[in-house]
mmCIF file of C-alpha atoms in Angstrom:
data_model
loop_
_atom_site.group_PDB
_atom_site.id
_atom_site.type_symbol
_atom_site.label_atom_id
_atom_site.label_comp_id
_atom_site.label_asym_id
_atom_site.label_seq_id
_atom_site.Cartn_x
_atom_site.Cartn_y
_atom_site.Cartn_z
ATOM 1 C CA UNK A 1 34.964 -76.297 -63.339
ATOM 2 C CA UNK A 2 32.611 -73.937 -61.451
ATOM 3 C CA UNK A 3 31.343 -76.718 -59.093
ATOM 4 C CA UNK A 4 34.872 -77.436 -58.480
ATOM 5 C CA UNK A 5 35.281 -73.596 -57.119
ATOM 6 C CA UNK A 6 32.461 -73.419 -55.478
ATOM 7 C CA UNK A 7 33.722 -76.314 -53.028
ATOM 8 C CA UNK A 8 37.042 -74.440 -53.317
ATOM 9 C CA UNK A 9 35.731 -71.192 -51.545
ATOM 10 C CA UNK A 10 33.712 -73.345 -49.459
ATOM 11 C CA UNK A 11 36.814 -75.477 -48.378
ATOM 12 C CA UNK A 12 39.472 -73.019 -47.998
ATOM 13 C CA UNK A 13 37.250 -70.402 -46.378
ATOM 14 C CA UNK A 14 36.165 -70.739 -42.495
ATOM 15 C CA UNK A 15 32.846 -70.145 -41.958
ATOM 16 C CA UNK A 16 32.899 -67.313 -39.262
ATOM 17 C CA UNK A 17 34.189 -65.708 -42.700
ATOM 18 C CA UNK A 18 31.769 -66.498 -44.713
ATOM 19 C CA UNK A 19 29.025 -65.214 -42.241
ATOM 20 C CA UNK A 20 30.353 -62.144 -41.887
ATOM 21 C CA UNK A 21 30.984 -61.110 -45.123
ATOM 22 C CA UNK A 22 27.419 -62.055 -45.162
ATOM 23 C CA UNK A 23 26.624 -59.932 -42.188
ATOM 24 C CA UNK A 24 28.341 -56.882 -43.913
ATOM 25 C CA UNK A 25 25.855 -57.364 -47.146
ATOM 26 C CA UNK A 26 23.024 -57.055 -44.568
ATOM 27 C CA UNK A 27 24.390 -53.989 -43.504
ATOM 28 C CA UNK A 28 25.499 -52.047 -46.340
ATOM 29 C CA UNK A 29 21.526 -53.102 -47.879
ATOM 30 C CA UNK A 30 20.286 -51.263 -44.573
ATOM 31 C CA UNK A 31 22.491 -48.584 -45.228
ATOM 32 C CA UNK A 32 21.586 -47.694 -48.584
ATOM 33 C CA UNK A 33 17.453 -48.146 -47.500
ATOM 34 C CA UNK A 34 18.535 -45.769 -44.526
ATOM 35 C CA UNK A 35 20.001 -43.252 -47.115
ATOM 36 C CA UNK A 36 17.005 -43.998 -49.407
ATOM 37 C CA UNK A 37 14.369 -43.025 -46.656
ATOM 38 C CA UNK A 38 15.834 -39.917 -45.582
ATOM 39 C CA UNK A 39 16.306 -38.633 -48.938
ATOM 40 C CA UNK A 40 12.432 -39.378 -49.439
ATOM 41 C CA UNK A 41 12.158 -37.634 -46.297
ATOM 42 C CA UNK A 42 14.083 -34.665 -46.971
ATOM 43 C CA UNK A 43 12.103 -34.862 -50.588
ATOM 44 C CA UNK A 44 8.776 -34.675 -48.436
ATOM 45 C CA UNK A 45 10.092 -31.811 -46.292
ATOM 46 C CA UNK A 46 11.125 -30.223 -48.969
ATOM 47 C CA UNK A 47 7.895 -30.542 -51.104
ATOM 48 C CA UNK A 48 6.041 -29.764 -47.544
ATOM 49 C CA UNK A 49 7.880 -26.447 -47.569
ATOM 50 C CA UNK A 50 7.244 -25.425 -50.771
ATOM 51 C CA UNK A 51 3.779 -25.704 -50.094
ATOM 52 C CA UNK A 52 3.751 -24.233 -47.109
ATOM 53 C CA UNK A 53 5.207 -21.040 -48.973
ATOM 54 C CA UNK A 54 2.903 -21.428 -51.759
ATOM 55 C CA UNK A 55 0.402 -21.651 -49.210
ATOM 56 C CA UNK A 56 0.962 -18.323 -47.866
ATOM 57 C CA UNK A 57 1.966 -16.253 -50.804
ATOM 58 C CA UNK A 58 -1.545 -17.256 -52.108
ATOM 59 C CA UNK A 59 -3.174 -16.139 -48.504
ATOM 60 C CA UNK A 60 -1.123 -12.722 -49.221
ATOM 61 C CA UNK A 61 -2.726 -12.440 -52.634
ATOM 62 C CA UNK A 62 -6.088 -12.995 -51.513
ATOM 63 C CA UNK A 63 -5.529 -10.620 -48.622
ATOM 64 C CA UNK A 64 -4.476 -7.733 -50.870
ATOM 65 C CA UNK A 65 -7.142 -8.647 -53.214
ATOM 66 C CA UNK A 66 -10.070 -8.356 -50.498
ATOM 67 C CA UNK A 67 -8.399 -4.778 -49.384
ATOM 68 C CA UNK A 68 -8.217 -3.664 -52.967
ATOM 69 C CA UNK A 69 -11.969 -4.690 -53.131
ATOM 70 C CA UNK A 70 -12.686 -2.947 -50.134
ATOM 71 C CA UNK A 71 -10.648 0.537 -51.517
ATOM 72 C CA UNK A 72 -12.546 0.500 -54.298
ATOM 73 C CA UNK A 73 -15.855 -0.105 -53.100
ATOM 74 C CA UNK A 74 -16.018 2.901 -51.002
ATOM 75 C CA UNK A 75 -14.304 5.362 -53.546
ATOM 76 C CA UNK A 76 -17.011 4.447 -55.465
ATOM 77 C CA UNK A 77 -19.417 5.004 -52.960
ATOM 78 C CA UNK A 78 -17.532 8.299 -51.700
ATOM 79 C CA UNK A 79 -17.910 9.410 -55.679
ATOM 80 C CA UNK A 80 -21.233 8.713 -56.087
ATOM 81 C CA UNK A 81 -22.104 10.880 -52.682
ATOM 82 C CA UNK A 82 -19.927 13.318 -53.939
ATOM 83 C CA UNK A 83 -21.482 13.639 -57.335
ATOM 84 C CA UNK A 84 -24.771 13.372 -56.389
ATOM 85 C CA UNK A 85 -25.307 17.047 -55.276
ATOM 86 C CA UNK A 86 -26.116 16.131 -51.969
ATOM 87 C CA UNK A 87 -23.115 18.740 -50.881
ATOM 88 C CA UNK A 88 -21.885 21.593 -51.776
ATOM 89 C CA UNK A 89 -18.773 20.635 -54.421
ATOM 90 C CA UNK A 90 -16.480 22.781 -51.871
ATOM 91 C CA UNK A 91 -17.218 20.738 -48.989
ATOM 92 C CA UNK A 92 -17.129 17.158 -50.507
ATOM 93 C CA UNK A 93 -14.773 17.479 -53.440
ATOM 94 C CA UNK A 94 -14.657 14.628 -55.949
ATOM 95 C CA UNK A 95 -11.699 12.051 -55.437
ATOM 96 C CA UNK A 96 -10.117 13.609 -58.883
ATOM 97 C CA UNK A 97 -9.636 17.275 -57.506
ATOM 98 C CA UNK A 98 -8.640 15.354 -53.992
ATOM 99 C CA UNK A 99 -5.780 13.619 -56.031
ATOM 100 C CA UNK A 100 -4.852 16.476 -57.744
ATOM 101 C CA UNK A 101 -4.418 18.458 -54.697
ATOM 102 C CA UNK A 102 -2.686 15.536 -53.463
ATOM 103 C CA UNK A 103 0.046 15.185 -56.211
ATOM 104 C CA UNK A 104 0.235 18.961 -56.363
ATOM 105 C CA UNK A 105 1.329 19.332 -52.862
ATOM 106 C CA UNK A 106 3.877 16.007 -53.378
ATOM 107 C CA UNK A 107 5.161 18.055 -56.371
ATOM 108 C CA UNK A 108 5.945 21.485 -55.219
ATOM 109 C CA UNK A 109 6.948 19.838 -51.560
ATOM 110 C CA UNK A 110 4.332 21.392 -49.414
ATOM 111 C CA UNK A 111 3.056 18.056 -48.267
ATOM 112 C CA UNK A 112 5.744 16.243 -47.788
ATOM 113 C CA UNK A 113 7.523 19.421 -45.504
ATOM 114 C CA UNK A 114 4.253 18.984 -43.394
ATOM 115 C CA UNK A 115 4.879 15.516 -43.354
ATOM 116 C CA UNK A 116 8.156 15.929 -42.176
ATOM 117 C CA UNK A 117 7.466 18.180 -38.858
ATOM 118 C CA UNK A 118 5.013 16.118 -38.214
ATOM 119 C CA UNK A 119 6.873 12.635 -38.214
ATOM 120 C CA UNK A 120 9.430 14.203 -36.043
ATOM 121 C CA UNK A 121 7.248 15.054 -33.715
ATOM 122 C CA UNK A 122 5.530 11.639 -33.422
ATOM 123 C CA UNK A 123 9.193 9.639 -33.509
ATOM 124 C CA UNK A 124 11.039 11.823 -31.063
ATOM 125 C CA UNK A 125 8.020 11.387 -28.795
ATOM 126 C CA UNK A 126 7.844 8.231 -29.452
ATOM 127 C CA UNK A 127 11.247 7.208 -28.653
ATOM 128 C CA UNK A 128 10.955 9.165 -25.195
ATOM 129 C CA UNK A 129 7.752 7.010 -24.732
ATOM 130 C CA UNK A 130 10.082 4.088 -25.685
ATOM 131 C CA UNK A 131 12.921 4.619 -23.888
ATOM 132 C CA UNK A 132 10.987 5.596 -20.464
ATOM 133 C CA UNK A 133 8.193 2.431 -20.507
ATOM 134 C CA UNK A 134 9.969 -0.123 -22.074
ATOM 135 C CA UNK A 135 12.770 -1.076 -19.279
ATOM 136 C CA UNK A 136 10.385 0.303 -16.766
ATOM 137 C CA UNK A 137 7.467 -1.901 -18.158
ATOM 138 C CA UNK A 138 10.123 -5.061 -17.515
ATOM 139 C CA UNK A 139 11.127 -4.090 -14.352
ATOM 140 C CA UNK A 140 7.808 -3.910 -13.420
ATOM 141 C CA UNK A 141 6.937 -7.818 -14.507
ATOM 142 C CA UNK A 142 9.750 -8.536 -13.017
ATOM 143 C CA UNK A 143 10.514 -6.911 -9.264
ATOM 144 C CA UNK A 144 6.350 -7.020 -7.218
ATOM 145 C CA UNK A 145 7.759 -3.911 -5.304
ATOM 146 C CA UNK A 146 8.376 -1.592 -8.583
ATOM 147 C CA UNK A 147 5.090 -2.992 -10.012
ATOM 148 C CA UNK A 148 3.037 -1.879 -6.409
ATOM 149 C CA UNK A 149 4.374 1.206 -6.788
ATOM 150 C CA UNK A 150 3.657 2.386 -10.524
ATOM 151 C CA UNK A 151 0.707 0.564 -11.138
ATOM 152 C CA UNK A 152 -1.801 2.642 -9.643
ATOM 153 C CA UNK A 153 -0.001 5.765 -11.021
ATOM 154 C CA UNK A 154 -0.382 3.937 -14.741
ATOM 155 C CA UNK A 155 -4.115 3.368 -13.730
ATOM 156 C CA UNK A 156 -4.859 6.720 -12.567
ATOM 157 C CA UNK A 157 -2.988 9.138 -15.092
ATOM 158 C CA UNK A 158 -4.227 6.345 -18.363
ATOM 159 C CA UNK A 159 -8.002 7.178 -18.474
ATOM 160 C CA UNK A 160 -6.766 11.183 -19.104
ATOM 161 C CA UNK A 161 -6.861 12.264 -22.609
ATOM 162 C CA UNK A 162 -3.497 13.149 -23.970
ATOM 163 C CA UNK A 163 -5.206 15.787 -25.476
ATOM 164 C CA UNK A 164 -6.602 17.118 -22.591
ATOM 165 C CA UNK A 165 -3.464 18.013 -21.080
ATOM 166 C CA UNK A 166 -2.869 20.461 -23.944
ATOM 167 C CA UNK A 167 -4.160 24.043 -22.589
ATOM 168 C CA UNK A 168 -2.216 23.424 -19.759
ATOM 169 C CA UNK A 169 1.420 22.346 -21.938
ATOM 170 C CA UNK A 170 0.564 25.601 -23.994
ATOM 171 C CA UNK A 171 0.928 27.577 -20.612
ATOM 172 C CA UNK A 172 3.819 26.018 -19.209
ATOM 173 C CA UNK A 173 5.538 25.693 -22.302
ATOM 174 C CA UNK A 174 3.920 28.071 -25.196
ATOM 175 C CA UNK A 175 3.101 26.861 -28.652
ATOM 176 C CA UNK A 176 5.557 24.989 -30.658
ATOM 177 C CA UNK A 177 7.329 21.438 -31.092
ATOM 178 C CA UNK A 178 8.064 21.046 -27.243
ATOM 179 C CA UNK A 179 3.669 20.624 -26.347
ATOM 180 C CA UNK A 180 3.521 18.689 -29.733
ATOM 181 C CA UNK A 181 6.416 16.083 -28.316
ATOM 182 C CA UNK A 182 5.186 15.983 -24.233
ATOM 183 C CA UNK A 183 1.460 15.189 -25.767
ATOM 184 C CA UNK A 184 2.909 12.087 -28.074
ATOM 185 C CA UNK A 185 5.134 11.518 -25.189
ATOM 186 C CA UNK A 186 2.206 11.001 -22.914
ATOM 187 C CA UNK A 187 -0.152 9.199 -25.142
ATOM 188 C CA UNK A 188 2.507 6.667 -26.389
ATOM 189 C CA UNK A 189 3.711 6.086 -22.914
ATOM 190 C CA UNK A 190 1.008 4.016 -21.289
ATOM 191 C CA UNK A 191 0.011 1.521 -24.400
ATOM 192 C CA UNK A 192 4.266 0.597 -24.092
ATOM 193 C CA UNK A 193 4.384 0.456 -20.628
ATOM 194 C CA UNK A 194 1.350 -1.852 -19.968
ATOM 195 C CA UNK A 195 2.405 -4.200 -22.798
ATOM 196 C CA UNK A 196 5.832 -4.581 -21.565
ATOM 197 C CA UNK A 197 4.511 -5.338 -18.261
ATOM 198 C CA UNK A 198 2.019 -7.602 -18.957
ATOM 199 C CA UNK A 199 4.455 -9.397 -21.689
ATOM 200 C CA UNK A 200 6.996 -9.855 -18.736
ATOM 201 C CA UNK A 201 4.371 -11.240 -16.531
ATOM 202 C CA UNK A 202 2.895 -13.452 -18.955
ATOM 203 C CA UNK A 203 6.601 -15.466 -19.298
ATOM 204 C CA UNK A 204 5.470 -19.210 -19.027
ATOM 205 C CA UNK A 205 7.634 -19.729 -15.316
ATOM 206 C CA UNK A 206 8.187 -23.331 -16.295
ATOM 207 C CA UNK A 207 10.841 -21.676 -19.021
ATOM 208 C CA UNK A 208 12.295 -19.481 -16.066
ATOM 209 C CA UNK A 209 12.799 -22.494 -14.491
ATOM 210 C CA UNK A 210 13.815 -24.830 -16.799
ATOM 211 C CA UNK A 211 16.814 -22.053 -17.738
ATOM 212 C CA UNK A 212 17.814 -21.888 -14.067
ATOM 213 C CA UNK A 213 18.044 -25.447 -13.855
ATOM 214 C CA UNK A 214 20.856 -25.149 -16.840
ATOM 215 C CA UNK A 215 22.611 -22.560 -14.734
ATOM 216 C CA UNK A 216 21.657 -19.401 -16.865
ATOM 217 C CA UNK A 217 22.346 -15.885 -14.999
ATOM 218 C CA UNK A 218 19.717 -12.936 -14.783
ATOM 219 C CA UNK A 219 21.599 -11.728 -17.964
ATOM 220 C CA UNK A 220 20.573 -14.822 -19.951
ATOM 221 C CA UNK A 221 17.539 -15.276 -18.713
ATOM 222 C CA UNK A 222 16.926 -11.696 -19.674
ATOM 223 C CA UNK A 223 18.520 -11.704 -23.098
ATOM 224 C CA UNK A 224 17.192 -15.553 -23.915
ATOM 225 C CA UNK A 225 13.958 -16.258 -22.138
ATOM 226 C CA UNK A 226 12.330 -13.320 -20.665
ATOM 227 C CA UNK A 227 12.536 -10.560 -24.019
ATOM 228 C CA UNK A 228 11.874 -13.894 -26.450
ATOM 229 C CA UNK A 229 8.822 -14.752 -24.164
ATOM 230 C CA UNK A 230 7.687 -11.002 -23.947
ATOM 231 C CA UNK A 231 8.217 -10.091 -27.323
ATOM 232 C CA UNK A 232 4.299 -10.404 -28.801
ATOM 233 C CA UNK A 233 3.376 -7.991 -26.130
ATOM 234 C CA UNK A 234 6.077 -5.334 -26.553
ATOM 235 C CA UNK A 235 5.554 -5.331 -30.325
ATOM 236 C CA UNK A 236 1.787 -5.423 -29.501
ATOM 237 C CA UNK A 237 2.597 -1.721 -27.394
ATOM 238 C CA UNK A 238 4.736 -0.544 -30.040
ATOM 239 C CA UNK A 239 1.959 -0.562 -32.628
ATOM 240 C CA UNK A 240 -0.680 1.068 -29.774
ATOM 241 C CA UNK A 241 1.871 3.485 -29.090
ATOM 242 C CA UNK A 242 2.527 4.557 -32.456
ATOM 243 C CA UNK A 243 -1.111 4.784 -33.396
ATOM 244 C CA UNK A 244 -1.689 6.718 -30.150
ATOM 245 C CA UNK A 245 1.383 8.716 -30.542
ATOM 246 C CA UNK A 246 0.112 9.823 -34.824
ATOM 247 C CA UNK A 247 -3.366 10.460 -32.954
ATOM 248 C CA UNK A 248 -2.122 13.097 -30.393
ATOM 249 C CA UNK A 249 0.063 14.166 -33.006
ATOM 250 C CA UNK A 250 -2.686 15.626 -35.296
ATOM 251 C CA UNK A 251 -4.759 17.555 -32.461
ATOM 252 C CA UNK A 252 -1.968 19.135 -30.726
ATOM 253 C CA UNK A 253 -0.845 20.476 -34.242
ATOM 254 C CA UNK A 254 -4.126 21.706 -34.208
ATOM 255 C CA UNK A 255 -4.386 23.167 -31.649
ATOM 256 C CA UNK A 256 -0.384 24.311 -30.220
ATOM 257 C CA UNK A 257 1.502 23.785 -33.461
ATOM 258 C CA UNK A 258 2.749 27.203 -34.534
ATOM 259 C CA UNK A 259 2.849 26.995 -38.364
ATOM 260 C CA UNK A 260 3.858 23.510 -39.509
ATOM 261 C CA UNK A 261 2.109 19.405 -39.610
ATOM 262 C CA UNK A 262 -0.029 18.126 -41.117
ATOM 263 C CA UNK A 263 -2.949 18.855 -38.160
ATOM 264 C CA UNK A 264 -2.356 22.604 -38.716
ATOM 265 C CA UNK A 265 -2.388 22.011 -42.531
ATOM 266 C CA UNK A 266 -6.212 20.487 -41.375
ATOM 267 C CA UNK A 267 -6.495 23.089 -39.165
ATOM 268 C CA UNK A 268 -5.683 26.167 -40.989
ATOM 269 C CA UNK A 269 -8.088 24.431 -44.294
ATOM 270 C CA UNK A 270 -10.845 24.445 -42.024
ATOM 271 C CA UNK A 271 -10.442 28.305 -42.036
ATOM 272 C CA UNK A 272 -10.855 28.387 -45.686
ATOM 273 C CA UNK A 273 -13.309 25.962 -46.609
ATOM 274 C CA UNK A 274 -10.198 23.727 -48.724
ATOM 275 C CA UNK A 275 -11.981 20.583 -47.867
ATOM 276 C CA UNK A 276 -9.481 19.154 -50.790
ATOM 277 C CA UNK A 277 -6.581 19.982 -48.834
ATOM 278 C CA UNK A 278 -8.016 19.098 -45.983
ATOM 279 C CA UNK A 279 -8.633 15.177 -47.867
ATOM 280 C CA UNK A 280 -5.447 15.088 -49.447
ATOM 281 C CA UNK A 281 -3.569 15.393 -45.306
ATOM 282 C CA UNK A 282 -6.110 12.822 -44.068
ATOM 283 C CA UNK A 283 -4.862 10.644 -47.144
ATOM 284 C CA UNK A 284 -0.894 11.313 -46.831
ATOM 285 C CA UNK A 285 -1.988 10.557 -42.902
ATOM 286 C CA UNK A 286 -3.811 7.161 -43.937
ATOM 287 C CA UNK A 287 -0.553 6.267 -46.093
ATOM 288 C CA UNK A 288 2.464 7.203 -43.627
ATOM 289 C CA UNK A 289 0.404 5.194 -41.080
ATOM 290 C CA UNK A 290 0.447 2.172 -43.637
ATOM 291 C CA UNK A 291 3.659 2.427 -44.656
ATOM 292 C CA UNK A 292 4.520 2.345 -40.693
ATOM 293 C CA UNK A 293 2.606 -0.967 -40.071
ATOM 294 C CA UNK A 294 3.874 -2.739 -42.627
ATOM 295 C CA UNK A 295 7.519 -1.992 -43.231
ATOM 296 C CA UNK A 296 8.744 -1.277 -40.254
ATOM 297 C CA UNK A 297 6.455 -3.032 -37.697
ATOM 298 C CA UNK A 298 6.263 -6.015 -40.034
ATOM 299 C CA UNK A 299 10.310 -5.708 -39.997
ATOM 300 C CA UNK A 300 10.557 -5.523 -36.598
ATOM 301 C CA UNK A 301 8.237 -9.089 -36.023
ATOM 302 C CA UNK A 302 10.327 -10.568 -38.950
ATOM 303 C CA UNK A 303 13.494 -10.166 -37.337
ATOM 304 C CA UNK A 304 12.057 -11.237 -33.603
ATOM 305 C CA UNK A 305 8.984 -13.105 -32.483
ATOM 306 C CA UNK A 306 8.781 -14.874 -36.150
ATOM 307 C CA UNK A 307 12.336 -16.081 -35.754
ATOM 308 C CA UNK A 308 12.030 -16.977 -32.242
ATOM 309 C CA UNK A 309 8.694 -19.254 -33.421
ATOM 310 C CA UNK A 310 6.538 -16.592 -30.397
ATOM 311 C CA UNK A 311 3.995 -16.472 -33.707
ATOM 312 C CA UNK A 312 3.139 -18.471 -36.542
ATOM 313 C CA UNK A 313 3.788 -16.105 -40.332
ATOM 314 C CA UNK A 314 1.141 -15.319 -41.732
#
């Protein structure tokens, strides 16, 4: 009886049928191994990543392991000093009475009002610096007759000290917040212009090109190429500026700050022999400044030149 069907199908079907009901087999088999290999593809990928972040969350671990190492080797070596009667205990205080001072002045809200006049100093001065180099910096990289003409100013007024400029502020403009905010102002201002100037110049022209060719504007080359391309530099002059700008900060305090910062706080210790106080500034300094780097300048290369692939995460 089965024979007899078999001849049946074979009879009663053509055979352009037969082959391509044959020829559909083939391809639903390739089908399935397609499927098959990119699912063990993504599965790859997938394990790939995993590693990857594995890979760096270790690297992180390590990292703040060797800085914890570091931390603790010289506290121990700045206690032993301390301790070992080398200096008078009023001039090198051990790190106990340092941290007490410390917590004290968190507590009662001495420190942290210090703190305060002194961050708005640096970020008002700061974002003048910002707001003055950073388009000026592009326009620079971007338009040979605006570079010819600030260049040499950039090179000439750079070498100068910030801080030299301050008995002359302190004439024009007495002591107080407005010489504290011109000095950051100056000292942030060439690190951010430079950067931004060099970033723009530093644009691979083959991109430039390549988005001309696809009929972008100056807007979207702007927007998509040329702040992309740019972007290590200008975060690169961001963190110079800030560390210039908290630098200038602390003299000028000490020197044209009327009553409040943390440099005056230095300052006015000095006067007393409070090398404690004096410590537990330079450590709320040392912490603002880390708490700078990396929450908001790690932010800010999160959210661009990490995104944009300009650097590889660390």
């Amino acid at each position: 009886m089965g024979a007899r069907l078999d001849d049946f199908r074979r009879t009663r079907i053509p055979q352009h049928r037969r082959d391509a009901h044959r020829r559909g087999g083939d391809r639903g088999d390739r089908a399935c191994a397609g499927e098959t290999g990119f699912s063990a593809a993504r599965a790859v990928y997938g394990r790939a990543l995993g590693d990857d972040v594995v890979n760096k969350t270790t690297e992180r671990a390590r990292s703040a392991y060797r800085a914890g190492i570091t931390l603790l080797v010289v506290a121990a070596l700045y206690e032993a000093v301390a301790r070992s009667g080398l200096f008078p205990a009023a001039l090198l205080p051990t790190l106990p009475k340092v941290a007490a001072t410390f917590v004290t002045g968190l507590l009662d809200g001495t420190l942290i009002e210090h703190a305060f006049y002194t961050m708005y100093r640096v970020l008002f001065g700061l974002a003048l610096a910002i707001a003055v180099a950073l388009p000026l910096g592009i326009l620079m990289g971007r338009f040979r007759p605006i570079e010819s003409f600030f260049l040499p100013l950039a090179s000439a007024f750079m070498p100068i000290p910030s801080l030299a400029w301050v008995p002359l502020f302190i004439l024009w403009f007495g002591l107080g917040n407005t010489v504290a905010i011109l000095i950051v102002f100056y000292a942030a201002l060439f690190p951010m212009l430079l950067n931004a100037w060099s970033g723009v110049r530093a644009v691979n022209p083959l991109w430039l090109r390549a988005a001309g060719a696809m009929g972008a504007d100056e807007r979207a080359l702007f927007w998509k190429v040329i702040i992309p391309g740019a972007s290590p530099f200008i975060i690169t002059g961001l963190r110079q500026a800030f560390l210039r700008a908290w630098i200038a900060v602390i003299g000028a305090e000490m020197l044209a700050a009327s009553d409040w910062g943390l440099g005056w706080v230095i300052f006015d210790a000095k006067e007393f022999l409070n090398a404690d106080v004096m410590l537990a500034s330079l450590a709320m300094i040392g912490l603002i400044g880390f708490v700078f780097e990396r929450a908001v300048f790690g932010s800010i290369e999160r959210a661009t030149i990490m995104r944009w692939g300009m650097i590889r995460t660390a």
